Amino acid sequence: MRTARSTTRKDPLARLLTGLAALLGLVVLGVLCPTAALAQAEPRAPGARATGLHISDGRLLEGNGNDFVMRGVNHAHTWYPGQTQSLADIKALGANSVRVVLSDGHRWTENSPADVANVVAQCKANRLICVLEVHDTTGYGEDTAAGTLDHAADYWIGLKDVLAGEENYVIVNIGNEPWGNTNPAGWTDPTIAAIKKLRTAGFEHTIMVDAPNWGQDWQGVMRANAQSVYDADTTGNLIFSIHMYSVYDTAQEITDYLNAFVDAGLPILIGEFGGPADQWGDPDEDTMMATAEQLDLGYLAWSWSGNTDPILDLSIGFDPDNLSSWGQRIFHGANGIAQTAEEATVFGGGNPGDTQAPTAPGTPTASAVTATSAALSWTASTDNVGIAGYDVVRVSGSTETKVAASATNSVTVTGLTADTAYTFAVYARDAAGNRSARSATVNVTTAGAPAGTCSVAYRATNEWSGGFQGEIVIRNTGTTAISGWTLAFAFANGQTITNMWGGTPTQTGATVSVAPASYTSTIPAAGSVTLGFIANKGATNTAPTAFTLNGSACTTA
């Protein structure tokens, strides 16, 4: 289990304000943030109200003192209240926490006390720490539809009877991104007032506060005022949340910001972040995740499913077996959730006296092998206390790569490449973190991409130094309409799409996946749809030679 930060704190002499002013200056997008430095926070013992999750010495701890590092995702519950199965799906993929979007009724339909109680119960049933947030405050001061933090605080007070006694399981995130880019300095006083209002009302939970600048704090207001905001909470049980999107497109910006809080002894996590490039830039999610793991800081990726712009959907159509490339990165990539998440000990795990590892799982067997997935099952392991879950790894020589996690003795591995040989094995783990010996391996060769009822015509319609415009025509050669589709192909020469119309691209390296726009989502029998795009290129611009539609191979025209 995690018991301490993996980095060494600075000497208290580093609290000298002038020294920190030089240390903590941040240039983001060419703007120098305020130099009012984050002073080293005085260690503060948990207050009398710290009955559950609480802050101590800049760390989020459970009620028993165990260090808890959030590894989870955001879920848009208020817009999709029927998708409560998503909480179980998120847990099955290895998450230990989830940030749940709620509404206080200012902008969207208010989530009732009964609904919130059910969300908390579902989180607990699925052994997830639950961060609850009010989304109506998003972009206040710039977005005229946004609500105030004071209104959000009143909403939380109306939920006090629901949330009282849930301090071990629930963190209250007062308001999402509660200030836009207009006069972000106005964020500080309302944030302090909302914190005090909740404490005066008797809330004992850890409180989370989001940054201004639509959560990204690119002008450094939260960073400069974090100490005064933290000191306003008499219990000391306050954690700061930075949202990292296209502002954070270099490693230096990410490490500077997070280390500023760590060095000051102030608690922080990445409450939202994205990875796919968009019209504003290309976030450096690899550094975000690696730095969070290095510093033992939490992260919560945005978001499970249902985004207006599906480029940020981790799962496609709320289907846990259909992760996007962004979802694969978050759950199964380096420093991802399956690799780094540890379940909260409040759910019965993490017994420090348990040092006995589970027995090795049985040899996995494969079934339902397709071009892109394979179902694996194995004989369950045994343990003196109990099995917490299984990790499936791909074996390549002496290298192992974690590809899936499961709470049961079966899983479907997705995101595979057609006509490719794989070797898989399984580990069991218990709640104390003990891991079994590795199972024997199973060899699996995925099927070739099935022939589909489609053809694709690709051409560059215009080229210039460093870029080009392209066109893709997808034709339905079948006798029935295709409703909903995903087109996949790969570039050969490092081309990268920067803008597309008719579809939404997701690109990982050379591989491109395209989801349809609303007006191209249906391809009638014997009909076609056309996509256009702008892309960067080098000296060579070879056209892709293979395309699949919904996993089936298309002919090329």
Coordinates of C-alpha atoms in Angstrom, one line a residue:
M1 CA 0.0 0.0 0.0
R2 CA 1.1 3.6 -0.3
T3 CA 2.2 4.9 3.0
A4 CA 4.3 8.0 2.2
R5 CA 5.3 10.3 -0.6
S6 CA 8.0 9.0 -2.8
T7 CA 9.9 12.3 -2.8
T8 CA 11.8 14.1 -0.1
R9 CA 10.3 17.4 1.2
K10 CA 12.4 20.5 1.2
D11 CA 14.1 21.9 4.3
P12 CA 11.8 24.3 6.2
L13 CA 14.4 27.1 5.5
A14 CA 13.0 27.0 2.0
R15 CA 10.0 28.8 3.3
L16 CA 11.8 32.1 2.9
L17 CA 9.4 34.1 0.7
T18 CA 12.0 35.6 -1.5
G19 CA 13.6 32.3 -2.3
L20 CA 10.2 30.8 -3.1
A21 CA 9.3 33.7 -5.3
A22 CA 12.1 32.8 -7.6
L23 CA 11.4 29.1 -7.2
L24 CA 7.7 29.2 -7.9
G25 CA 7.4 31.7 -10.7
L26 CA 5.5 30.0 -13.6
V27 CA 5.4 31.1 -17.2
V28 CA 2.4 29.7 -19.0
L29 CA 1.6 30.7 -22.6
G30 CA 4.0 33.6 -22.1
V31 CA 2.3 35.0 -19.1
L32 CA 4.2 35.4 -15.8
C33 CA 2.1 34.2 -12.9
P34 CA 2.0 36.2 -9.7
T35 CA 5.1 35.9 -7.7
A36 CA 3.4 35.8 -4.3
A37 CA 4.9 32.5 -3.4
L38 CA 3.3 29.4 -1.8
A39 CA 4.9 29.3 1.6
Q40 CA 5.7 25.9 3.2
A41 CA 2.5 24.9 5.0
E42 CA 2.8 24.3 8.7
P43 CA 2.1 20.6 9.5
R44 CA -1.5 20.5 10.8
A45 CA -2.9 17.6 12.6
P46 CA -6.3 16.5 11.5
G47 CA -9.0 18.4 13.2
A48 CA -11.6 16.9 15.5
R49 CA -13.8 16.7 12.5
A50 CA -11.4 14.4 10.6
T51 CA -13.6 11.3 11.0
G52 CA -12.8 9.8 7.6
L53 CA -10.8 10.9 4.6
H54 CA -8.7 13.8 5.7
I55 CA -5.5 15.8 5.0
S56 CA -2.4 15.5 7.0
D57 CA 1.0 17.0 6.1
G58 CA -0.1 17.7 2.6
R59 CA -1.4 14.2 2.0
L60 CA -4.9 12.7 1.6
L61 CA -5.3 10.0 4.1
E62 CA -8.0 7.6 5.1
G63 CA -9.5 7.5 8.6
N64 CA -7.0 4.8 9.6
G65 CA -4.1 7.0 8.4
N66 CA -3.4 5.0 5.2
D67 CA -2.2 7.2 2.3
F68 CA -4.9 7.3 -0.4
V69 CA -4.0 8.2 -4.0
M70 CA -6.9 8.6 -6.3
R71 CA -6.8 6.8 -9.6
G72 CA -10.1 7.2 -11.4
V73 CA -12.2 9.0 -14.0
N74 CA -15.0 11.5 -14.2
H75 CA -18.6 10.4 -14.9
A76 CA -21.3 12.8 -16.2
H77 CA -24.1 11.5 -14.0
T78 CA -26.3 14.6 -14.1
W79 CA -26.7 14.3 -17.9
Y80 CA -27.0 10.5 -18.0
P81 CA -28.7 9.6 -14.7
G82 CA -29.7 6.2 -16.0
Q83 CA -26.1 5.1 -16.5
T84 CA -25.3 4.0 -13.0
Q85 CA -24.0 0.7 -14.3
S86 CA -21.0 2.9 -15.4
L87 CA -19.8 2.9 -11.8
A88 CA -19.4 -0.9 -11.8
D89 CA -17.8 -0.8 -15.2
I90 CA -15.3 1.8 -14.1
K91 CA -14.4 -0.2 -11.0
A92 CA -14.0 -3.4 -13.1
L93 CA -11.3 -1.7 -15.1
G94 CA -9.3 -1.0 -12.0
A95 CA -10.3 2.5 -10.8
N96 CA -10.3 3.2 -7.0
S97 CA -12.3 6.5 -7.3
V98 CA -14.8 8.3 -9.5
R99 CA -15.7 12.0 -9.8
V100 CA -19.4 12.3 -10.3
V101 CA -21.0 15.3 -12.1
L102 CA -24.1 16.7 -10.3
S103 CA -26.2 19.8 -10.8
D104 CA -27.5 22.2 -8.1
G105 CA -30.4 23.2 -10.4
H106 CA -29.0 26.6 -11.5
R107 CA -28.2 25.5 -15.0
W108 CA -29.3 21.9 -15.3
T109 CA -31.9 19.7 -13.6
E110 CA -31.1 19.5 -9.9
N111 CA -30.0 16.1 -8.6
S112 CA -32.3 15.3 -5.8
P113 CA -31.2 14.1 -2.3
A114 CA -32.5 10.6 -3.2
D115 CA -30.5 10.5 -6.4
V116 CA -27.3 11.6 -4.7
A117 CA -27.9 9.0 -1.9
N118 CA -28.2 6.4 -4.6
V119 CA -25.0 7.5 -6.3
V120 CA -23.1 7.3 -3.0
A121 CA -24.6 3.8 -2.3
Q122 CA -23.5 2.7 -5.8
C123 CA -20.0 4.0 -5.3
K124 CA -19.7 2.2 -2.0
A125 CA -21.2 -1.0 -3.4
N126 CA -18.5 -0.9 -6.1
R127 CA -15.7 0.0 -3.6
L128 CA -15.1 3.4 -5.1
I129 CA -14.2 6.6 -3.3
C130 CA -16.8 9.1 -4.5
V131 CA -15.9 12.7 -5.4
L132 CA -19.2 14.7 -5.8
E133 CA -19.1 18.0 -7.7
V134 CA -21.5 20.7 -8.8
H135 CA -21.0 21.5 -12.5
D136 CA -23.2 24.6 -12.7
T137 CA -20.4 26.9 -11.6
T138 CA -18.3 26.2 -14.7
G139 CA -16.8 29.4 -16.1
Y140 CA -18.5 31.8 -13.8
G141 CA -17.7 35.4 -14.6
E142 CA -17.2 34.6 -18.3
D143 CA -20.1 32.2 -19.0
T144 CA -23.3 34.1 -18.1
A145 CA -25.2 30.8 -17.6
A146 CA -22.8 29.7 -14.7
G147 CA -23.9 29.7 -11.1
T148 CA -22.1 30.9 -8.0
L149 CA -20.1 29.0 -5.5
D150 CA -22.4 30.4 -2.8
H151 CA -25.4 28.8 -4.6
A152 CA -23.5 25.5 -4.8
A153 CA -22.7 25.7 -1.1
D154 CA -26.4 26.1 -0.3
Y155 CA -27.0 23.0 -2.5
W156 CA -24.5 20.9 -0.4
I157 CA -26.1 22.1 2.8
G158 CA -29.4 20.8 1.5
L159 CA -27.7 17.5 1.1
K160 CA -26.2 17.4 4.6
D161 CA -28.6 14.6 5.8
V162 CA -27.6 12.5 2.9
L163 CA -23.9 13.0 3.2
A164 CA -23.4 13.0 7.0
G165 CA -21.7 9.9 8.1
E166 CA -20.2 9.3 4.6
E167 CA -16.9 11.0 5.4
N168 CA -14.9 7.8 4.8
Y169 CA -16.3 7.5 1.3
V170 CA -17.2 10.9 -0.1
I171 CA -15.2 14.1 -0.9
V172 CA -17.2 17.3 -1.6
N173 CA -15.9 19.2 -4.7
I174 CA -17.8 22.5 -4.1
G175 CA -18.0 23.6 -7.7
N176 CA -16.5 22.7 -11.1
E177 CA -14.1 25.2 -12.7
P178 CA -15.8 28.0 -10.8
W179 CA -14.3 30.9 -12.6
G180 CA -13.5 31.7 -16.3
N181 CA -10.8 33.8 -17.7
T182 CA -12.5 37.2 -16.9
N183 CA -10.9 38.7 -13.8
P184 CA -9.8 35.3 -12.3
A185 CA -8.5 37.1 -9.2
G186 CA -12.1 37.2 -8.1
W187 CA -12.0 33.4 -7.5
T188 CA -10.3 33.7 -4.1
D189 CA -12.8 35.3 -1.8
P190 CA -15.9 33.4 -3.0
T191 CA -13.9 30.1 -2.6
I192 CA -13.0 31.0 1.0
A193 CA -16.5 32.0 1.7
A194 CA -18.0 28.8 0.4
I195 CA -15.5 26.7 2.4
K196 CA -16.4 28.6 5.6
K197 CA -20.1 28.3 4.9
L198 CA -19.8 24.5 4.6
R199 CA -17.7 24.2 7.8
T200 CA -20.1 26.5 9.7
A201 CA -23.0 24.2 8.6
G202 CA -21.1 21.3 10.2
F203 CA -19.7 19.5 7.2
E204 CA -16.8 17.2 8.2
H205 CA -15.8 15.9 4.8
T206 CA -12.6 16.6 2.9
I207 CA -13.5 19.5 0.6
M208 CA -12.0 19.9 -2.9
V209 CA -11.7 23.2 -4.7
D210 CA -11.1 23.7 -8.4
A211 CA -8.9 26.4 -9.9
P212 CA -10.1 29.4 -12.0
N213 CA -9.2 29.9 -15.7
W214 CA -11.7 27.1 -16.5
G215 CA -9.9 25.0 -14.0
Q216 CA -6.4 25.4 -15.6
D217 CA -5.1 28.3 -13.5
W218 CA -2.9 29.5 -16.3
Q219 CA -2.7 32.9 -14.7
G220 CA -1.6 31.4 -11.4
V221 CA -4.3 32.8 -9.1
M222 CA -4.9 29.5 -7.2
R223 CA -1.2 28.9 -7.0
A224 CA -0.5 32.3 -5.6
N225 CA -3.4 32.2 -3.1
A226 CA -3.5 28.5 -2.2
Q227 CA -2.0 29.0 1.3
S228 CA -4.6 31.6 2.3
V229 CA -7.4 29.5 1.0
Y230 CA -6.1 26.4 2.8
D231 CA -5.8 28.4 6.0
A232 CA -9.4 29.4 5.8
D233 CA -10.4 25.9 6.5
T234 CA -10.1 25.5 10.2
T235 CA -10.0 21.7 9.9
G236 CA -7.2 21.6 7.4
N237 CA -9.1 19.1 5.4
L238 CA -8.9 20.8 2.0
I239 CA -7.4 19.6 -1.3
F240 CA -6.8 21.6 -4.4
S241 CA -7.7 20.4 -7.9
I242 CA -6.0 21.5 -11.1
H243 CA -7.5 20.7 -14.5
M244 CA -4.9 20.0 -17.1
Y245 CA -5.8 20.3 -20.8
S246 CA -4.1 22.1 -23.7
V247 CA -2.5 24.8 -21.5
Y248 CA -0.3 22.0 -20.2
D249 CA 1.4 20.9 -23.4
T250 CA 5.0 20.8 -22.1
A251 CA 6.6 18.7 -19.4
Q252 CA 8.0 21.8 -17.7
E253 CA 4.6 23.4 -17.2
I254 CA 3.2 20.3 -15.6
T255 CA 6.1 19.5 -13.3
D256 CA 6.5 23.1 -12.2
Y257 CA 2.9 23.5 -11.2
L258 CA 2.5 20.2 -9.3
N259 CA 5.9 20.5 -7.6
A260 CA 5.0 24.0 -6.4
F261 CA 2.2 22.6 -4.3
V262 CA 4.2 19.5 -3.2
D263 CA 7.2 21.7 -2.1
A264 CA 4.8 24.0 -0.2
G265 CA 3.2 21.0 1.6
L266 CA -0.2 21.7 0.1
P267 CA -2.4 18.9 -1.1
I268 CA -3.3 18.7 -4.8
L269 CA -4.5 16.3 -7.4
I270 CA -5.3 16.5 -11.2
G271 CA -9.1 16.6 -10.9
E272 CA -9.6 16.5 -14.7
F273 CA -7.2 16.1 -17.6
G274 CA -7.3 15.2 -21.3
G275 CA -4.9 13.7 -23.7
P276 CA -6.2 13.9 -27.3
A277 CA -5.2 17.0 -29.2
D278 CA -7.9 19.5 -30.0
Q279 CA -8.2 22.9 -31.7
W280 CA -6.5 24.5 -28.7
G281 CA -3.4 22.3 -28.5
D282 CA -2.1 18.9 -27.5
P283 CA -2.0 18.1 -23.8
D284 CA 1.1 16.2 -22.5
E285 CA -0.9 13.4 -20.7
D286 CA 2.2 11.2 -20.5
T287 CA 4.0 13.7 -18.3
M288 CA 0.8 14.3 -16.2
M289 CA 0.4 10.7 -15.4
A290 CA 4.1 10.0 -14.9
T291 CA 4.5 13.0 -12.6
A292 CA 1.4 12.1 -10.6
E293 CA 2.8 8.6 -10.1
Q294 CA 6.2 9.9 -9.1
L295 CA 4.8 12.4 -6.6
D296 CA 2.0 10.1 -5.4
L297 CA -0.7 12.5 -6.5
G298 CA -4.2 11.6 -7.5
Y299 CA -5.6 11.9 -11.0
L300 CA -9.1 11.7 -12.5
A301 CA -9.4 11.5 -16.3
W302 CA -12.1 13.2 -18.2
S303 CA -14.4 11.4 -18.9
W304 CA -16.1 8.1 -19.0
S305 CA -18.6 8.7 -21.9
G306 CA -21.2 11.0 -23.4
N307 CA -19.1 14.0 -24.2
T308 CA -20.5 16.5 -26.8
D309 CA -17.1 16.2 -28.4
P310 CA -16.5 12.4 -28.3
I311 CA -12.8 12.8 -28.6
L312 CA -12.6 12.7 -24.8
D313 CA -14.9 9.7 -24.3
L314 CA -12.9 7.0 -22.6
S315 CA -15.5 4.4 -23.5
I316 CA -17.6 4.6 -26.6
G317 CA -21.3 4.6 -25.9
F318 CA -20.8 3.7 -22.2
D319 CA -19.5 0.3 -23.3
P320 CA -16.6 -0.9 -21.1
D321 CA -15.7 -3.4 -23.8
N322 CA -15.3 -0.7 -26.4
L323 CA -12.7 1.7 -25.0
S324 CA -11.4 4.5 -27.2
S325 CA -7.7 4.9 -27.7
W326 CA -7.9 7.6 -24.9
G327 CA -9.6 5.0 -22.7
Q328 CA -6.9 2.4 -23.5
R329 CA -4.3 4.9 -22.6
I330 CA -5.9 5.8 -19.2
F331 CA -6.8 2.3 -18.1
H332 CA -4.1 0.1 -19.6
G333 CA -1.2 2.5 -20.5
A334 CA 2.0 3.3 -18.7
N335 CA 1.2 4.8 -15.2
G336 CA -2.4 4.1 -16.0
I337 CA -5.2 3.0 -13.7
A338 CA -4.9 -0.7 -14.0
Q339 CA -1.2 -0.4 -13.3
T340 CA -1.2 2.0 -10.4
A341 CA -4.6 2.1 -8.6
E342 CA -4.9 0.7 -5.0
E343 CA -8.3 0.2 -3.5
A344 CA -9.2 2.2 -0.4
T345 CA -8.6 0.1 2.8
V346 CA -12.0 1.3 4.1
F347 CA -13.5 -1.4 1.9
G348 CA -11.7 -4.1 3.8
G349 CA -8.5 -4.3 1.9
G350 CA -4.9 -3.3 2.6
N351 CA -4.4 -5.4 5.8
P352 CA -0.8 -4.6 6.6
G353 CA -0.4 -7.9 8.5
D354 CA -1.3 -9.9 5.4
T355 CA 2.0 -10.9 3.7
Q356 CA 0.8 -14.2 2.1
A357 CA 0.5 -14.0 -1.7
P358 CA -2.4 -15.7 -3.5
T359 CA -1.7 -18.9 -5.4
A360 CA -1.0 -18.6 -9.1
P361 CA -4.0 -18.5 -11.4
G362 CA -4.7 -21.5 -13.7
T363 CA -3.5 -21.4 -17.3
P364 CA -5.7 -19.0 -19.2
T365 CA -7.8 -20.2 -22.1
A366 CA -8.9 -18.1 -25.0
S367 CA -12.3 -18.0 -26.7
A368 CA -14.3 -15.6 -28.9
V369 CA -11.2 -14.4 -30.6
T370 CA -11.9 -11.7 -33.2
A371 CA -9.7 -9.3 -35.2
T372 CA -9.5 -6.9 -32.3
S373 CA -10.3 -8.8 -29.1
A374 CA -10.1 -12.1 -27.2
A375 CA -11.9 -13.5 -24.2
L376 CA -9.7 -15.1 -21.6
S377 CA -10.7 -17.2 -18.6
W378 CA -8.7 -19.1 -16.0
T379 CA -9.0 -21.2 -12.8
A380 CA -9.4 -18.8 -9.9
S381 CA -6.5 -18.4 -7.4
T382 CA -6.9 -18.9 -3.7
D383 CA -5.7 -16.7 -0.8
N384 CA -5.7 -16.8 3.0
V385 CA -7.8 -13.6 3.1
G386 CA -9.3 -13.1 -0.3
I387 CA -8.6 -12.3 -3.9
A388 CA -9.0 -8.6 -4.8
G389 CA -8.6 -9.0 -8.5
Y390 CA -6.4 -10.2 -11.5
D391 CA -4.0 -8.5 -13.8
V392 CA -3.6 -9.7 -17.4
V393 CA -0.3 -9.1 -19.0
R394 CA 1.0 -9.4 -22.6
V395 CA 4.3 -11.3 -22.6
S396 CA 7.0 -10.5 -25.2
G397 CA 10.3 -12.1 -24.4
S398 CA 11.3 -10.8 -21.0
T399 CA 8.9 -7.8 -21.2
E400 CA 5.4 -7.7 -19.7
T401 CA 2.8 -5.1 -20.5
K402 CA -0.4 -4.9 -18.4
V403 CA -3.4 -5.0 -20.8
A404 CA -6.4 -5.6 -18.6
A405 CA -7.6 -6.0 -15.0
S406 CA -10.6 -7.9 -13.7
A407 CA -12.3 -8.6 -10.4
T408 CA -13.3 -12.1 -11.6
N409 CA -11.5 -15.0 -13.3
S410 CA -12.3 -13.8 -16.8
V411 CA -11.9 -10.8 -19.0
T412 CA -12.1 -9.6 -22.6
V413 CA -8.9 -8.0 -23.9
T414 CA -9.7 -5.4 -26.4
G415 CA -7.8 -3.0 -28.7
L416 CA -5.8 -5.8 -30.4
T417 CA -4.5 -5.8 -34.0
A418 CA -5.9 -8.1 -36.6
D419 CA -3.9 -11.1 -37.7
T420 CA -1.3 -10.7 -34.9
A421 CA 0.1 -13.2 -32.5
Y422 CA -0.1 -12.5 -28.7
T423 CA 1.0 -14.2 -25.6
F424 CA -0.9 -13.6 -22.4
A425 CA -0.6 -14.5 -18.7
V426 CA -2.3 -13.6 -15.5
Y427 CA -1.4 -12.5 -11.9
A428 CA -3.7 -12.6 -8.9
R429 CA -3.5 -9.9 -6.2
D430 CA -5.1 -9.6 -2.8
A431 CA -6.3 -6.5 -0.9
A432 CA -3.0 -6.1 0.9
G433 CA -1.2 -5.8 -2.5
N434 CA 0.4 -9.2 -2.4
R435 CA 0.8 -10.6 -5.9
S436 CA 0.9 -14.2 -7.0
A437 CA 3.3 -16.0 -9.2
R438 CA 2.5 -15.6 -12.9
S439 CA 0.3 -18.1 -14.5
A440 CA 1.4 -20.2 -17.4
T441 CA 0.9 -18.4 -20.8
V442 CA -1.6 -18.8 -23.6
N443 CA -0.9 -17.9 -27.2
V444 CA -3.6 -16.2 -29.2
T445 CA -3.6 -15.1 -32.8
T446 CA -6.3 -12.6 -33.7
A447 CA -8.4 -13.1 -36.8
G448 CA -7.8 -11.2 -40.0
A449 CA -10.1 -8.2 -40.5
P450 CA -13.3 -9.6 -42.0
A451 CA -14.3 -8.4 -45.4
G452 CA -16.9 -5.6 -45.0
T453 CA -19.5 -4.1 -47.2
C454 CA -17.5 -0.9 -47.7
S455 CA -15.0 0.8 -50.0
V456 CA -12.9 3.8 -49.2
A457 CA -11.4 6.4 -51.6
Y458 CA -8.6 8.5 -50.2
R459 CA -6.9 11.4 -51.9
A460 CA -4.9 14.6 -51.1
T461 CA -6.8 17.4 -52.7
N462 CA -4.1 20.1 -52.1
E463 CA -0.6 20.2 -50.7
W464 CA 1.8 22.8 -49.5
S465 CA 5.1 22.9 -47.6
G466 CA 4.4 21.1 -44.2
G467 CA 0.8 20.4 -44.8
F468 CA -2.0 19.2 -47.0
Q469 CA -5.8 18.9 -47.4
G470 CA -7.3 15.4 -47.8
E471 CA -10.6 13.8 -48.6
I472 CA -12.0 10.4 -47.6
V473 CA -15.1 9.0 -49.3
I474 CA -16.7 6.0 -47.5
R475 CA -19.1 4.0 -49.6
N476 CA -21.6 1.5 -48.3
T477 CA -21.5 -1.4 -50.8
G478 CA -24.1 -3.4 -48.9
T479 CA -27.8 -3.7 -49.1
T480 CA -28.7 -2.2 -45.7
A481 CA -27.8 1.2 -44.2
I482 CA -24.8 1.5 -41.8
S483 CA -25.9 3.4 -38.7
G484 CA -23.0 4.5 -36.6
W485 CA -19.4 3.6 -37.6
T486 CA -15.8 3.9 -36.8
L487 CA -13.2 4.2 -39.6
A488 CA -9.6 3.2 -38.9
F489 CA -6.4 3.6 -40.9
A490 CA -2.7 4.4 -40.4
F491 CA -0.4 6.9 -42.0
A492 CA 3.0 5.8 -43.2
N493 CA 5.0 9.0 -43.0
G494 CA 4.2 10.6 -39.7
Q495 CA 1.3 12.7 -41.0
T496 CA -1.0 14.2 -38.2
I497 CA -4.5 15.4 -38.7
T498 CA -5.1 18.9 -37.2
N499 CA -8.7 19.5 -38.3
M500 CA -11.6 17.4 -39.8
W501 CA -15.1 18.0 -40.9
G502 CA -17.7 15.2 -41.3
G503 CA -16.1 13.2 -38.5
T504 CA -14.0 13.4 -35.3
P505 CA -10.5 11.9 -35.4
T506 CA -8.5 10.4 -32.6
Q507 CA -4.9 9.8 -33.5
T508 CA -2.3 7.8 -31.6
G509 CA 1.0 7.8 -33.3
A510 CA 0.3 6.7 -36.9
T511 CA -3.1 5.2 -36.2
V512 CA -6.2 7.2 -36.8
S513 CA -9.7 6.4 -35.6
V514 CA -12.6 8.5 -36.9
A515 CA -16.1 8.7 -35.4
P516 CA -18.9 10.2 -37.5
A517 CA -20.5 13.6 -37.1
S518 CA -24.2 13.7 -36.6
Y519 CA -24.8 14.4 -40.3
T520 CA -22.6 11.5 -41.5
S521 CA -23.5 8.9 -38.9
T522 CA -25.7 7.0 -41.3
I523 CA -24.4 5.6 -44.7
P524 CA -27.4 4.5 -46.8
A525 CA -27.2 1.3 -48.8
A526 CA -25.3 2.0 -52.0
G527 CA -24.6 5.5 -50.6
S528 CA -21.6 7.4 -49.3
V529 CA -20.4 10.0 -46.9
T530 CA -17.4 12.4 -47.4
L531 CA -14.9 13.5 -44.8
G532 CA -12.4 16.3 -45.3
F533 CA -9.4 17.2 -43.2
I534 CA -6.3 19.3 -42.8
A535 CA -3.0 17.6 -41.8
N536 CA 0.7 18.2 -41.2
K537 CA 3.2 16.3 -43.2
G538 CA 6.9 16.0 -43.9
A539 CA 8.7 15.6 -47.3
T540 CA 6.8 12.4 -48.1
N541 CA 3.0 12.0 -48.1
T542 CA 2.1 8.4 -48.9
A543 CA -1.6 7.6 -48.9
P544 CA -2.9 5.0 -46.4
T545 CA -3.4 1.6 -48.1
A546 CA -5.8 -0.2 -45.7
F547 CA -9.0 0.9 -44.0
T548 CA -11.5 -0.8 -41.7
L549 CA -15.0 0.2 -40.9
N550 CA -16.3 -1.1 -37.6
G551 CA -13.4 -3.6 -37.7
S552 CA -14.1 -5.0 -41.1
A553 CA -11.8 -4.4 -44.0
C554 CA -12.9 -2.1 -46.8
T555 CA -11.8 -2.3 -50.4
T556 CA -9.9 0.8 -51.7
A557 CA -11.1 2.8 -54.7

